[in-house]
CSV table of C-alpha atoms and ligand atoms in Angstrom, one decimal:
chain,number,residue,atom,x,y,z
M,1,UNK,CA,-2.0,24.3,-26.0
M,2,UNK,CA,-4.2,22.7,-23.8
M,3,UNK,CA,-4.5,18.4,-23.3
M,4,UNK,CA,-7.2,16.2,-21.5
M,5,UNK,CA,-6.9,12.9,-20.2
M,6,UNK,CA,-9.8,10.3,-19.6
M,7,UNK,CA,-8.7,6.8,-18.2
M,8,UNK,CA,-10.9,3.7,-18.5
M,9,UNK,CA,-10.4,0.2,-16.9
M,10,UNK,CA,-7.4,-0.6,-14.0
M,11,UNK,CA,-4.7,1.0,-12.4
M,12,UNK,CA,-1.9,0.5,-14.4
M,13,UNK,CA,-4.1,2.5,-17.2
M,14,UNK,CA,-4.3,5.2,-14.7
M,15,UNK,CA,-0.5,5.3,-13.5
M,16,UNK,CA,0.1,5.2,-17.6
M,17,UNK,CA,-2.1,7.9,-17.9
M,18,UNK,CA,-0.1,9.9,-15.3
M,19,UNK,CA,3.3,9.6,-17.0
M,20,UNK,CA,1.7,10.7,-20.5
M,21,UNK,CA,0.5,13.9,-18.7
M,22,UNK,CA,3.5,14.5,-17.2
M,23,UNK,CA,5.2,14.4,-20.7
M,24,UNK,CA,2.2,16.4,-22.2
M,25,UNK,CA,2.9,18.9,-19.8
M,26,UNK,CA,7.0,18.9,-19.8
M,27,UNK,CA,5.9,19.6,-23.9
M,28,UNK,CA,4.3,22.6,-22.9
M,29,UNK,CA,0.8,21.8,-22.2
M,30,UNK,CA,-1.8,22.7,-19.9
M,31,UNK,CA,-3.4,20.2,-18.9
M,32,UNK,CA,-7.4,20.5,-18.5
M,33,UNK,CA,-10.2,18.7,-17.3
M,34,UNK,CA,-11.4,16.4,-19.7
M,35,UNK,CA,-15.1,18.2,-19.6
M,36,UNK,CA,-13.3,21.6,-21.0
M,37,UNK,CA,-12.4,22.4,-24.7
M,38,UNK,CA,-8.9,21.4,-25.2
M,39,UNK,CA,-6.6,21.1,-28.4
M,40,UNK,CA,-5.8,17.1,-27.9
M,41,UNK,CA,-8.0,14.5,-26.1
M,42,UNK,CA,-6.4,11.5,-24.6
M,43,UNK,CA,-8.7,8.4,-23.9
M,44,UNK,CA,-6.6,5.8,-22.6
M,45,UNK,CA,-9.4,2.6,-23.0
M,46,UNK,CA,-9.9,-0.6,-21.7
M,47,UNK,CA,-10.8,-3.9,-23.3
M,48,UNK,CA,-11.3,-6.4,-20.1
M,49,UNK,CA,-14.6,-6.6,-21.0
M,50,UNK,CA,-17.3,-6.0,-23.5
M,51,UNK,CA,-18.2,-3.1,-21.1
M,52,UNK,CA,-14.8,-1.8,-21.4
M,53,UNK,CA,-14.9,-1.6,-25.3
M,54,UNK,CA,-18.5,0.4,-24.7
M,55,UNK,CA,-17.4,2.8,-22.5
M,56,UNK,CA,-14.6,3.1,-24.2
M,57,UNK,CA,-16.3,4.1,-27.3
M,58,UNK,CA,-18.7,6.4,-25.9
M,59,UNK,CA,-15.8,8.5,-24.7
M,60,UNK,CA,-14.2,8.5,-27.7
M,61,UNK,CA,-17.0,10.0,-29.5
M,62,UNK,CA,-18.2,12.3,-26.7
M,63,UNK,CA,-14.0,13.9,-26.9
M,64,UNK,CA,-15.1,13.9,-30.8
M,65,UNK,CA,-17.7,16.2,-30.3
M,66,UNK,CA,-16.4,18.5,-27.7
M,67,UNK,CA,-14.1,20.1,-29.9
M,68,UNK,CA,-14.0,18.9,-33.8
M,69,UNK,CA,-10.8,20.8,-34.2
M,70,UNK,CA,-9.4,19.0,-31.9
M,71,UNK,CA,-6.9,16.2,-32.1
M,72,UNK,CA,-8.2,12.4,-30.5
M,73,UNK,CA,-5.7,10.5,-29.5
M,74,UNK,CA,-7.4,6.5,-28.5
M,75,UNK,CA,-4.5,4.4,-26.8
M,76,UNK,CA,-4.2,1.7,-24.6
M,77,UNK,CA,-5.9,-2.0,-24.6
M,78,UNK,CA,-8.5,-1.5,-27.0
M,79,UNK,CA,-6.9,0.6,-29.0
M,80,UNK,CA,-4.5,-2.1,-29.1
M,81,UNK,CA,-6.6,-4.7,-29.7
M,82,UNK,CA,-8.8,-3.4,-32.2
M,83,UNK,CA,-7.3,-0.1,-34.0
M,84,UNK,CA,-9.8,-0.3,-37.2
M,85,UNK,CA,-12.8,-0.6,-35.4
M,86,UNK,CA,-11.2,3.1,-32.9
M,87,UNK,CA,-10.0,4.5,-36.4
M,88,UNK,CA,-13.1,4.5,-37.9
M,89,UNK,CA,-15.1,6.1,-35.0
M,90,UNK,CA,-15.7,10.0,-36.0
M,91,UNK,CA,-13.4,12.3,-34.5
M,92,UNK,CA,-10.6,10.0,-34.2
M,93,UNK,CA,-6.7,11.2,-35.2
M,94,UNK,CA,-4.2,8.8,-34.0
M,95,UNK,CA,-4.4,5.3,-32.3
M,96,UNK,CA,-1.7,4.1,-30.5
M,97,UNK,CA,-1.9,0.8,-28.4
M,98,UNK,CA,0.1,-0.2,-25.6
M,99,UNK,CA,3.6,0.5,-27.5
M,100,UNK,CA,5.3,3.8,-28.5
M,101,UNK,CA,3.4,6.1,-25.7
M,102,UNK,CA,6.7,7.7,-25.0
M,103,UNK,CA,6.7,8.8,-28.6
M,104,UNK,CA,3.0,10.9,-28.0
M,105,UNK,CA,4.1,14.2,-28.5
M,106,UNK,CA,5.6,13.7,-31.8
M,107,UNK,CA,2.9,11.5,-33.3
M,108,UNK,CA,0.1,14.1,-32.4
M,109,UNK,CA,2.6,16.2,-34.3
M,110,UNK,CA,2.2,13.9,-37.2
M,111,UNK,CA,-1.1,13.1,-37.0
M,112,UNK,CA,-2.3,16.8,-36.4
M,113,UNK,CA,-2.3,17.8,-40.3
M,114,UNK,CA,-3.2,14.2,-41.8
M,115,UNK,CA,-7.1,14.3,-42.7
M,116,UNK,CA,-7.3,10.4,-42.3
M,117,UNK,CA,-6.3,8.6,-38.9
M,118,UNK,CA,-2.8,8.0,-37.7
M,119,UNK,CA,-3.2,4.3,-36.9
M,120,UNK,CA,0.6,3.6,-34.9
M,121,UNK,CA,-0.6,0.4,-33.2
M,122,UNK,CA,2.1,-2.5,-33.5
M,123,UNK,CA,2.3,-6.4,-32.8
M,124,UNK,CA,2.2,-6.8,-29.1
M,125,UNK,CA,3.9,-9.8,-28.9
M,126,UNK,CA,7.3,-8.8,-31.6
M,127,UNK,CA,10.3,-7.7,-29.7
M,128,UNK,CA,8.5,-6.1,-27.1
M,129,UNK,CA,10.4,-4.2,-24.4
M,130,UNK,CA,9.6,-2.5,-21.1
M,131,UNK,CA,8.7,0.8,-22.3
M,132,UNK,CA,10.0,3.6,-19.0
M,133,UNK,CA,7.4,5.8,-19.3
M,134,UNK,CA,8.8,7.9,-16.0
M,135,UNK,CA,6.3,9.8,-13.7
M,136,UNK,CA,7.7,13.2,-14.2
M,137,UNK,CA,5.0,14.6,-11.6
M,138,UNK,CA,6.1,16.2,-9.0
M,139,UNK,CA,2.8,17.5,-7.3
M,140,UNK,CA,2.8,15.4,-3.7
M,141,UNK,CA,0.3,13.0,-2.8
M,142,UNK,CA,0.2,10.7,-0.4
M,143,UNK,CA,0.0,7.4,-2.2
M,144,UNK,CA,1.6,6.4,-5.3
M,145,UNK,CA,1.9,3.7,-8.0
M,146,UNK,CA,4.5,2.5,-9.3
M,147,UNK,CA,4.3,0.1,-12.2
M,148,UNK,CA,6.8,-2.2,-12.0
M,149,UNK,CA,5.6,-4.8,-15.1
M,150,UNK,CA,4.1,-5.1,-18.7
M,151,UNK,CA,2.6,-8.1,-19.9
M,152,UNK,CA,1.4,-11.5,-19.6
M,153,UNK,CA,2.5,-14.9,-20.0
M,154,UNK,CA,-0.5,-16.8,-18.5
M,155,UNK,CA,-3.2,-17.0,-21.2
M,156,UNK,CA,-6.4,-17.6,-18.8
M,157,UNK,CA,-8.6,-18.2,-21.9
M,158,UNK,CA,-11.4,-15.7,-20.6
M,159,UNK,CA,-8.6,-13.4,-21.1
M,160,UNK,CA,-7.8,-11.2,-23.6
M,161,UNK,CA,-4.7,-8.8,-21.8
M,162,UNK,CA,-2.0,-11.2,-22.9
M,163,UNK,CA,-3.1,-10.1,-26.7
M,164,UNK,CA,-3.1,-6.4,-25.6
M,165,UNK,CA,-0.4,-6.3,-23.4
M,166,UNK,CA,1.9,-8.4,-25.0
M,167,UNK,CA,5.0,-10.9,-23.0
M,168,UNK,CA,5.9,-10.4,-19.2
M,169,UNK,CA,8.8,-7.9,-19.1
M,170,UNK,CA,10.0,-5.7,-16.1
M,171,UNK,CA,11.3,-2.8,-14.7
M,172,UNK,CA,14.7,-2.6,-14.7
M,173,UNK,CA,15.0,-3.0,-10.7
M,174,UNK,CA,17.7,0.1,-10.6
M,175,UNK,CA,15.1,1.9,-12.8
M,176,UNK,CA,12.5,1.2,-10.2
M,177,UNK,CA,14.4,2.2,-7.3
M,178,UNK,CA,14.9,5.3,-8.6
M,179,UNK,CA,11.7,6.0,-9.4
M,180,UNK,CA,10.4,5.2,-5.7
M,181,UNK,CA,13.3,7.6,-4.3
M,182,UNK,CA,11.8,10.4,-6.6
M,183,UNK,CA,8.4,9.2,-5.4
M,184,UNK,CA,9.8,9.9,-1.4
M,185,UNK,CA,11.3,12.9,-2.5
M,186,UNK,CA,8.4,14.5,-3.8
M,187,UNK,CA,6.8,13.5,-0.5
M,188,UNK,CA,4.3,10.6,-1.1
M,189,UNK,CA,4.4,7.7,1.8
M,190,UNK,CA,3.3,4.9,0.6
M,191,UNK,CA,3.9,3.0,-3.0
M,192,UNK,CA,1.8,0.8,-4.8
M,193,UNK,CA,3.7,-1.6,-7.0
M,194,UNK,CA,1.5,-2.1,-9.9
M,195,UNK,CA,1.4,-4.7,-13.3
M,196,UNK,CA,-0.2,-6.7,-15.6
M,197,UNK,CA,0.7,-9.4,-14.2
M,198,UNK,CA,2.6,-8.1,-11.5
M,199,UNK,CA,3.7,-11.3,-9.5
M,200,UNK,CA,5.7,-12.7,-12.7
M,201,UNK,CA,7.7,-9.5,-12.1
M,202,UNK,CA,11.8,-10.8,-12.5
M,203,UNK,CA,10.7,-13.5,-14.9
M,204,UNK,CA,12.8,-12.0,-17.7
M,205,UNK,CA,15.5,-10.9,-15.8
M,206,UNK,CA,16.4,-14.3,-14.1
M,207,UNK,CA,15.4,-12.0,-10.6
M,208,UNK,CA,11.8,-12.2,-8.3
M,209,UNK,CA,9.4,-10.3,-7.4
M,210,UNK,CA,11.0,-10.8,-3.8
M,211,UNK,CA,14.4,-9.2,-4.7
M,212,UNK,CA,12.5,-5.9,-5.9
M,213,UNK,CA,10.1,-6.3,-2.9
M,214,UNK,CA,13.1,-6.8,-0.1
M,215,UNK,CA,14.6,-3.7,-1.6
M,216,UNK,CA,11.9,-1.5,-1.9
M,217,UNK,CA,11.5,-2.3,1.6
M,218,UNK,CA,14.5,-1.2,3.0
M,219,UNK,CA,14.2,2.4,1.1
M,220,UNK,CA,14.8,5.2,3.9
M,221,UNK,CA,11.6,7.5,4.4
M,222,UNK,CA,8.7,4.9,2.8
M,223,UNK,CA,6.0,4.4,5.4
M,224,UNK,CA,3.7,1.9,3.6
M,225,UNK,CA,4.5,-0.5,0.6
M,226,UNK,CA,1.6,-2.2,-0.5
M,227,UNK,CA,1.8,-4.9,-3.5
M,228,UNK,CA,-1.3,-5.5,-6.1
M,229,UNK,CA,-2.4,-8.4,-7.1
M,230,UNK,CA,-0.1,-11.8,-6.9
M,231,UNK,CA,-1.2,-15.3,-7.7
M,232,UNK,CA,-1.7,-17.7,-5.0
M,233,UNK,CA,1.2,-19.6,-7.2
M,234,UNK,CA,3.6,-16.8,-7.4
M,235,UNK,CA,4.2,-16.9,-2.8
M,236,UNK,CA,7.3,-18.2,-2.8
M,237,UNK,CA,8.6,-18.9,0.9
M,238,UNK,CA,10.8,-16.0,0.1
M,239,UNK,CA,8.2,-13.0,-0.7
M,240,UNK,CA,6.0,-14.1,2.2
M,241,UNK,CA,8.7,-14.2,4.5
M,242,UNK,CA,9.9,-10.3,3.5
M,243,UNK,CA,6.1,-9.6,3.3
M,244,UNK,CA,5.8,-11.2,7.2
M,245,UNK,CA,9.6,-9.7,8.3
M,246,UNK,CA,9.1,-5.9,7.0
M,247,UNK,CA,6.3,-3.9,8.8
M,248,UNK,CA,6.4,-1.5,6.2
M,249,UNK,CA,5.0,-4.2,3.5
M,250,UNK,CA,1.2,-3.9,4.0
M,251,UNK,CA,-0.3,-6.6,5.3
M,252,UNK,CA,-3.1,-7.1,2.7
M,253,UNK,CA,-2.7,-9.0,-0.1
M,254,UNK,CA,-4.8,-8.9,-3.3
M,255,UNK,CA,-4.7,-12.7,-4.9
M,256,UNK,CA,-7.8,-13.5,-7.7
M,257,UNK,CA,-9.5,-16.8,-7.1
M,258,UNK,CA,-11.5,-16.6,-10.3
M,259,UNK,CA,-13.4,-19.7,-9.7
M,260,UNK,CA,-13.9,-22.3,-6.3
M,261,UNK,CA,-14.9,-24.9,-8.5
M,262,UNK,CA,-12.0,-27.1,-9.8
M,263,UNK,CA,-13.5,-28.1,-13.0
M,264,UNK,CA,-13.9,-24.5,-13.6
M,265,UNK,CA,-10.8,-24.2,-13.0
M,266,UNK,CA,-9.3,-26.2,-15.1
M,267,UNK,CA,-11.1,-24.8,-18.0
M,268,UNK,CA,-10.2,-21.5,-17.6
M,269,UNK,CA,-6.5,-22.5,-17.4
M,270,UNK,CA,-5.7,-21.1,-13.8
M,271,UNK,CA,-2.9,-23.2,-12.7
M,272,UNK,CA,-4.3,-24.3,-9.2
M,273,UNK,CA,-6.6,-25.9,-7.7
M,274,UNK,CA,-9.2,-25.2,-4.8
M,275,UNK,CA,-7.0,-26.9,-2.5
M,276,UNK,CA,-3.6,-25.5,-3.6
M,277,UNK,CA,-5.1,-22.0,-2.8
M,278,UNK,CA,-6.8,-23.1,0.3
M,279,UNK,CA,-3.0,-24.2,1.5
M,280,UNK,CA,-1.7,-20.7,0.0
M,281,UNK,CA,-4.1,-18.6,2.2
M,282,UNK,CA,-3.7,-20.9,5.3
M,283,UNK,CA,-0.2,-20.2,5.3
M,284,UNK,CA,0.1,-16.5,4.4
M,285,UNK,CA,-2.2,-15.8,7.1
M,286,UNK,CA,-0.2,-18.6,9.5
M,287,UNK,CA,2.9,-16.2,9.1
M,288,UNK,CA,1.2,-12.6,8.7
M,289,UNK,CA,-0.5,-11.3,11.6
M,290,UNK,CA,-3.9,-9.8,10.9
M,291,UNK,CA,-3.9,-10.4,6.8
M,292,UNK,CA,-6.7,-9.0,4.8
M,293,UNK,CA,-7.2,-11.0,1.8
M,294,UNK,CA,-8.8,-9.5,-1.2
M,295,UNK,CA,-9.9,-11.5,-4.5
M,296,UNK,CA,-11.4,-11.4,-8.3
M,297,UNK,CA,-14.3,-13.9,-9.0
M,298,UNK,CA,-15.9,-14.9,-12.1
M,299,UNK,CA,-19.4,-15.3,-12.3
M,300,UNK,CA,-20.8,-17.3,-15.5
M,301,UNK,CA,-18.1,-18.9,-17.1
M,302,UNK,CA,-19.1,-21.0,-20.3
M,303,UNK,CA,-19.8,-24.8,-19.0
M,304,UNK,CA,-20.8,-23.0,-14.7
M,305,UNK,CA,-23.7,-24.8,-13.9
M,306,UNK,CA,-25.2,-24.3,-11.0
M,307,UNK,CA,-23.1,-26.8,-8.4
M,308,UNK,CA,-19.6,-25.4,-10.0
M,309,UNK,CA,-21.6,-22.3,-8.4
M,310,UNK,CA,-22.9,-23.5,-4.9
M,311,UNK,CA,-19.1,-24.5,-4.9
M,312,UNK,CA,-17.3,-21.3,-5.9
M,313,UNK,CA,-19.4,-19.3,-3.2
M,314,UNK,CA,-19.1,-22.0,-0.7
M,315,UNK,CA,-15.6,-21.7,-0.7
M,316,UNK,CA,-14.9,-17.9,-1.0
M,317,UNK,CA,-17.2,-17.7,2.2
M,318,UNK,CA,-14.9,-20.3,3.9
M,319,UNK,CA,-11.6,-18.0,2.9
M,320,UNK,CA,-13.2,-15.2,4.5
M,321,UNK,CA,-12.3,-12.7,1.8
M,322,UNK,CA,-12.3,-8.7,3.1
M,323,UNK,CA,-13.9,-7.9,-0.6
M,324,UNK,CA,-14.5,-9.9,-3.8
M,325,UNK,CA,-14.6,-8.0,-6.8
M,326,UNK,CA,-17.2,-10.1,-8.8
M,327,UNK,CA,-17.3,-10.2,-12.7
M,328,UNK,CA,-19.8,-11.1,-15.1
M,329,UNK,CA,-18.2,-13.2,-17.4
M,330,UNK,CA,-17.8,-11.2,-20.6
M,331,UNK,CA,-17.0,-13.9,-23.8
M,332,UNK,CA,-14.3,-11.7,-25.7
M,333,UNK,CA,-13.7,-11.9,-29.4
M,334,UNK,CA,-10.1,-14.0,-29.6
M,335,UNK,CA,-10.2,-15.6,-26.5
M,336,UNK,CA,-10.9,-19.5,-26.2
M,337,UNK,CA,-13.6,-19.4,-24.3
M,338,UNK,CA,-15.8,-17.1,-26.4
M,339,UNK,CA,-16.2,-20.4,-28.3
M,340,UNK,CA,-17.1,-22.5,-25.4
M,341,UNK,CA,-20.3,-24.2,-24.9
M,342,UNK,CA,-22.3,-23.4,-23.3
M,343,UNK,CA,-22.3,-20.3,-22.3
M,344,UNK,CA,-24.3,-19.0,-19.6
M,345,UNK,CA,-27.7,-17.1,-19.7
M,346,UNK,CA,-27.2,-13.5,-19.0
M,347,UNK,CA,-30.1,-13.4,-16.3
M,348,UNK,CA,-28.2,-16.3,-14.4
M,349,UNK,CA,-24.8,-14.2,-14.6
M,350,UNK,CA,-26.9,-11.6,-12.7
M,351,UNK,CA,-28.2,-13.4,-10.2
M,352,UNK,CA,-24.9,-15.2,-9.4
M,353,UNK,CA,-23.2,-12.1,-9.6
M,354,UNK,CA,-25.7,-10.9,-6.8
M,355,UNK,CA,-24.9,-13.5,-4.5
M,356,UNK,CA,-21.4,-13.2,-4.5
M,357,UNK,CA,-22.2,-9.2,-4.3
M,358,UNK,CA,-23.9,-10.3,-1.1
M,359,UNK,CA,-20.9,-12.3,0.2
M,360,UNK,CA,-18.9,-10.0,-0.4
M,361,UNK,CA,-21.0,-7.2,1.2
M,362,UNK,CA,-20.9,-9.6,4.6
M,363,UNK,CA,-17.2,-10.6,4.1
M,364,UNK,CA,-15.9,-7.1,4.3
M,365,UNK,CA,-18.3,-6.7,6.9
M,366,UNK,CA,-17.2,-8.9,9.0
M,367,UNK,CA,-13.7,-8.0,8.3
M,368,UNK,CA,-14.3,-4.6,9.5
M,369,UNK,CA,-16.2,-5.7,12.3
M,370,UNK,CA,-13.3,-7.1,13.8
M,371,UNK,CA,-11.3,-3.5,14.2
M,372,UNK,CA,-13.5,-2.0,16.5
M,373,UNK,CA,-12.8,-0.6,19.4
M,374,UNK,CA,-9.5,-1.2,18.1
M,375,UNK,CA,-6.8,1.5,17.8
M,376,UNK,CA,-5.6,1.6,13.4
M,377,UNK,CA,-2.9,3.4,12.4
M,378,UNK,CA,-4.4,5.5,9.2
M,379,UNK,CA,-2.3,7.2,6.3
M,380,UNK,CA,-4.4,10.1,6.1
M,381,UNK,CA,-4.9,11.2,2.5
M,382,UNK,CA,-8.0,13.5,2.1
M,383,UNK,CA,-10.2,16.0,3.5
M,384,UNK,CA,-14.0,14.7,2.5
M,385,UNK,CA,-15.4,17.8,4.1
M,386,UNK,CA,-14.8,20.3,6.3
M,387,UNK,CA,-13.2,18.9,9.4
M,388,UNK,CA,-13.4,15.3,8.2
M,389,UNK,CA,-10.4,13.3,7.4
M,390,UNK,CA,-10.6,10.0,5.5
M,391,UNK,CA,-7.3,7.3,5.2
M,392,UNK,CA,-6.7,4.1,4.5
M,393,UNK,CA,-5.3,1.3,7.4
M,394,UNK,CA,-2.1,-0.7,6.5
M,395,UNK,CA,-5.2,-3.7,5.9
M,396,UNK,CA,-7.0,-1.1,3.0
M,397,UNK,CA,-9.6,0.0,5.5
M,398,UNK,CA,-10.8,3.2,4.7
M,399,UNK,CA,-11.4,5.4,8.4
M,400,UNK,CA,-13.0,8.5,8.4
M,401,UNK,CA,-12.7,10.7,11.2
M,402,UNK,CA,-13.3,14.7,12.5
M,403,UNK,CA,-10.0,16.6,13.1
M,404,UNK,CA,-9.0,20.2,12.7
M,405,UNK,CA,-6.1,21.1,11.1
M,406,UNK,CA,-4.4,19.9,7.7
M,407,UNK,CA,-4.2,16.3,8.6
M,408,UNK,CA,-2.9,15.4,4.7
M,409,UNK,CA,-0.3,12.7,4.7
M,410,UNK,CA,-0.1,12.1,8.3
M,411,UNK,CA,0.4,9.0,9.7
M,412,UNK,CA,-2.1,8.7,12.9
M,413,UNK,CA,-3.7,6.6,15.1
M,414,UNK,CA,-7.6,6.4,15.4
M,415,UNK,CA,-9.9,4.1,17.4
M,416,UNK,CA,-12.3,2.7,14.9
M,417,UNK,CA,-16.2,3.0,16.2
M,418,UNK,CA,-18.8,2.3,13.7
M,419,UNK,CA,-19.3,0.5,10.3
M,420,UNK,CA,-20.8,2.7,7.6
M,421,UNK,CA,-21.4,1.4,3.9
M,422,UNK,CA,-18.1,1.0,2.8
M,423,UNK,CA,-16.1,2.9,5.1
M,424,UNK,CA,-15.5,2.9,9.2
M,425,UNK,CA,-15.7,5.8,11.5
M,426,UNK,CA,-13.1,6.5,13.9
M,427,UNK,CA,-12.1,9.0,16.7
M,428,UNK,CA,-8.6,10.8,16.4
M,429,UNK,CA,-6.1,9.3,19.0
M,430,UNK,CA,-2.3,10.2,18.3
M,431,UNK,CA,-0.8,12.1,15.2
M,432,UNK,CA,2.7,11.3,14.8
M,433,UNK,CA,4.2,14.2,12.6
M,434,UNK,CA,5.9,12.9,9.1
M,435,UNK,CA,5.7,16.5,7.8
M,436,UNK,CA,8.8,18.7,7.6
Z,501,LIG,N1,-15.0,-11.6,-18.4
Z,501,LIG,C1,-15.1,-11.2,-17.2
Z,501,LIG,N2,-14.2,-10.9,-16.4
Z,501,LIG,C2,-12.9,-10.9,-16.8
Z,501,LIG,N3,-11.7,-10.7,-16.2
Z,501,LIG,C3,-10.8,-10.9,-17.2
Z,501,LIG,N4,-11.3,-11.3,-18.3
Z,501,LIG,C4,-12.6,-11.3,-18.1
Z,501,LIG,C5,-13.7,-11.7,-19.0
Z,501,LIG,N5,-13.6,-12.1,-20.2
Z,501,LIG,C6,-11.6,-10.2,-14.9
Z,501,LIG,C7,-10.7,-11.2,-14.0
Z,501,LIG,C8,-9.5,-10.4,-13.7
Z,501,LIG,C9,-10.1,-9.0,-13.7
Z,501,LIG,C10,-9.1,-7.9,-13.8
Z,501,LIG,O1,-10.9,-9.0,-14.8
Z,501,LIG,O2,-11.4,-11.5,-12.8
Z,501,LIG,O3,-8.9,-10.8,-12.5
């Protein structure tokens, strides 16, 4: 039997997609690019945005057609938030949100004879747990997630993952550990603690996202840990202290702004103001030598008129951001703001979304400006063509640089020379073996 994946939306989706194939394949699978003809499709979607549901859909139909006989399996947050609407696309066999994915196997079982769609979605909110949905891959790369959360509390009201994902619960930290020992074992360097809402992580436990953090840190072998995103809120004088005390946490730092206009704010229900994160950044950056700071922004929101604007972009330029991802505002069905008034004109999402595209161009820019002729330390993780290496810096810089040899999960040094479009060149200096 042969299963396909296809993963939509962020990168908890994509580590969730990773465990399921792992259990697909400890069933007896092969598992096949999602192009071939296989006997079960997988199409783990996103909602975020209206886009999300799109794609989403078009996927879904396209596995449909591929192979009619074949099973379609829709999960994740679209599936979860809307199972009628995926069961009654054409194709589809079973719909399972973001609950009972361990149980896959033995619901495509199920779901395999019916002639009408298996709809297994449940309440997100009822009784939910931490479902451990292990990686059982063993194939070594060189950087890793690990989710560490599920859900969220916060209820931003552009936001509809707190419907999808359900409450903040976490990892049981022993469960975690484990996992990120297998993760060494197998031979990857450098872990990525992923989540929802991944600096709440603890919440329901009565522990922090520092306890899990300090510990990870102190695991023998692990070159690089590298956390997701974090609120500006959720820095307590604990975290950054570990974060500033522990070379091997990464010093870069992924914390969403949303909006620089306080009203905005406000309205969105982000529980901080302009001046809050101002004092955040000042101080993580105070403490951790060379920081890069990385953000979310959100262009459009119902009631941005044009000085909320002028403000937002005045003040991401000022926290010298390395990137921005920017965000159209997207009104979703069951959110608050959907209803707000008034919403903005799509043509005046664009062009805001354009400027901040702009500042963001020249933030990371002059981020990556400010490496060269500086020796980096790169985690080398892929050959991009013959004789050409590309890794990442502790910062999340990506270097590319010519070397012979099989340079794959080496830790080296390089001296960074020239700015491409989203990458820097470098010159090979020092390779410090981790191999064997
Ligand atoms: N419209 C646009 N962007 C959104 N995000 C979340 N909800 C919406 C929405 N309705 C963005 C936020 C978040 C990122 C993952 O998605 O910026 O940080």
């Amino acid at each position: 039997m042969k299963a396909a994946f296809y993963t939509l939306g962020c990168k908890v989706n994509q580590t969730e997609t990773e465990a399921l194939a792992g259990i697909f394949r400890a069933g007896g699978y092969d598992i096949v690019p999602f192009e071939e003809r296989a006997d079960v499709y997988v199409i783990n979607t996103c909602t975020v945005t209206n886009m999300g549901d799109r794609k989403s859909r078009q996927v879904i139909r396209r596995a449909g057609k591929a192979n009619p006989e074949g099973t379609v399996v829709v999960m994740g947050c679209y599936a979860q938030v809307a199972p009628e609407e995926v069961s009654r696309i054409p194709g589809v066999d079973l719909v399972v949100g973001t609950r009972d994915r361990g149980r896959i196997l033995e619901l495509v079982e199920k779901a395999r004879d019916g002639a009408e769609p298996v709809n297994m979605v449940r309440e997100a909110w009822q009784g939910a747990v931490f479902e451990e949905l292990p990686l059982l891959e063993t194939e070594s790369r060189v950087r890793a997630t690990l989710k560490i959360q599920e859900g969220c509390n916060q209820f931003c009201t552009y936001c509809i993952i707190p419907y999808a994902r359900g409450p903040v619960r976490s990892r049981d930290p022993e469960k975690a550990m484990e996992e990120a020992a297998r993760l060494m074992a197998a031979g990857y360097k450098e872990i990525v603690l992923t989540g929802i809402h991944t600096g709440a992580y603890g919440l329901d436990l009565g522990l922090d996202l520092n306890y899990l953090v300090s510990r990870l840190a102190g695991l023998p072998g692990l070159k690089r840990l590298r956390l997701s995103s974090v609120e500006s809120t959720e820095f307590t004088p604990g975290l950054i202290g570990t974060i500033a005390a522990n070379p091997v946490v990464c010093p870069h730092l992924h914390i969403p702004l949303q909006s620089g206009s306080d009203r905005i704010l406000a309205r969105m229900n982000r529980p901080y103001s302009r001046r809050e994160f101002e004092r955040i950044v000042k101080e993580l950056r105070g403490k951790i030598p060379d920081l890069a700071i990385t953000t979310d922004i959100i262009v459009g929101f119902p009631g941005e008129d044009e000085a909320d604007h002028r403000d937002s972009l005045e003040f991401a330029a000022q926290m010298e951001f390395a990137n921005i991802h920017v965000f159209k505002y997207s009104p979703r069905t069951g959110t608050p703001a959907a209803g707000y008034t008034p919403q903005v004109a799509p043509g005046e999402k664009e062009a805001r979304s354009r400027e901040f595209i702009n500042l963001a161009r020249r933030g990371w820019q002059d981020y990556a400006s400010r490496y060269l002729g500086r020796s980096m330390e790169v985690l080398v993780e892929q050959d991009v063509a013959q004789n050409q290496w590309e890794g990442h810096t502790a910062t999340y810089l990506r270097v590319r640089f010519p070397a012979k040899g099989d340079l794959r999960g080496e830790l080296v040094r390089a001296r960074l020379e020239d700015l491409a479009d989203d990458f820097v060149r470098g010159q090979l200096e020092i390779i410090s073996s981790l191999k064997g």
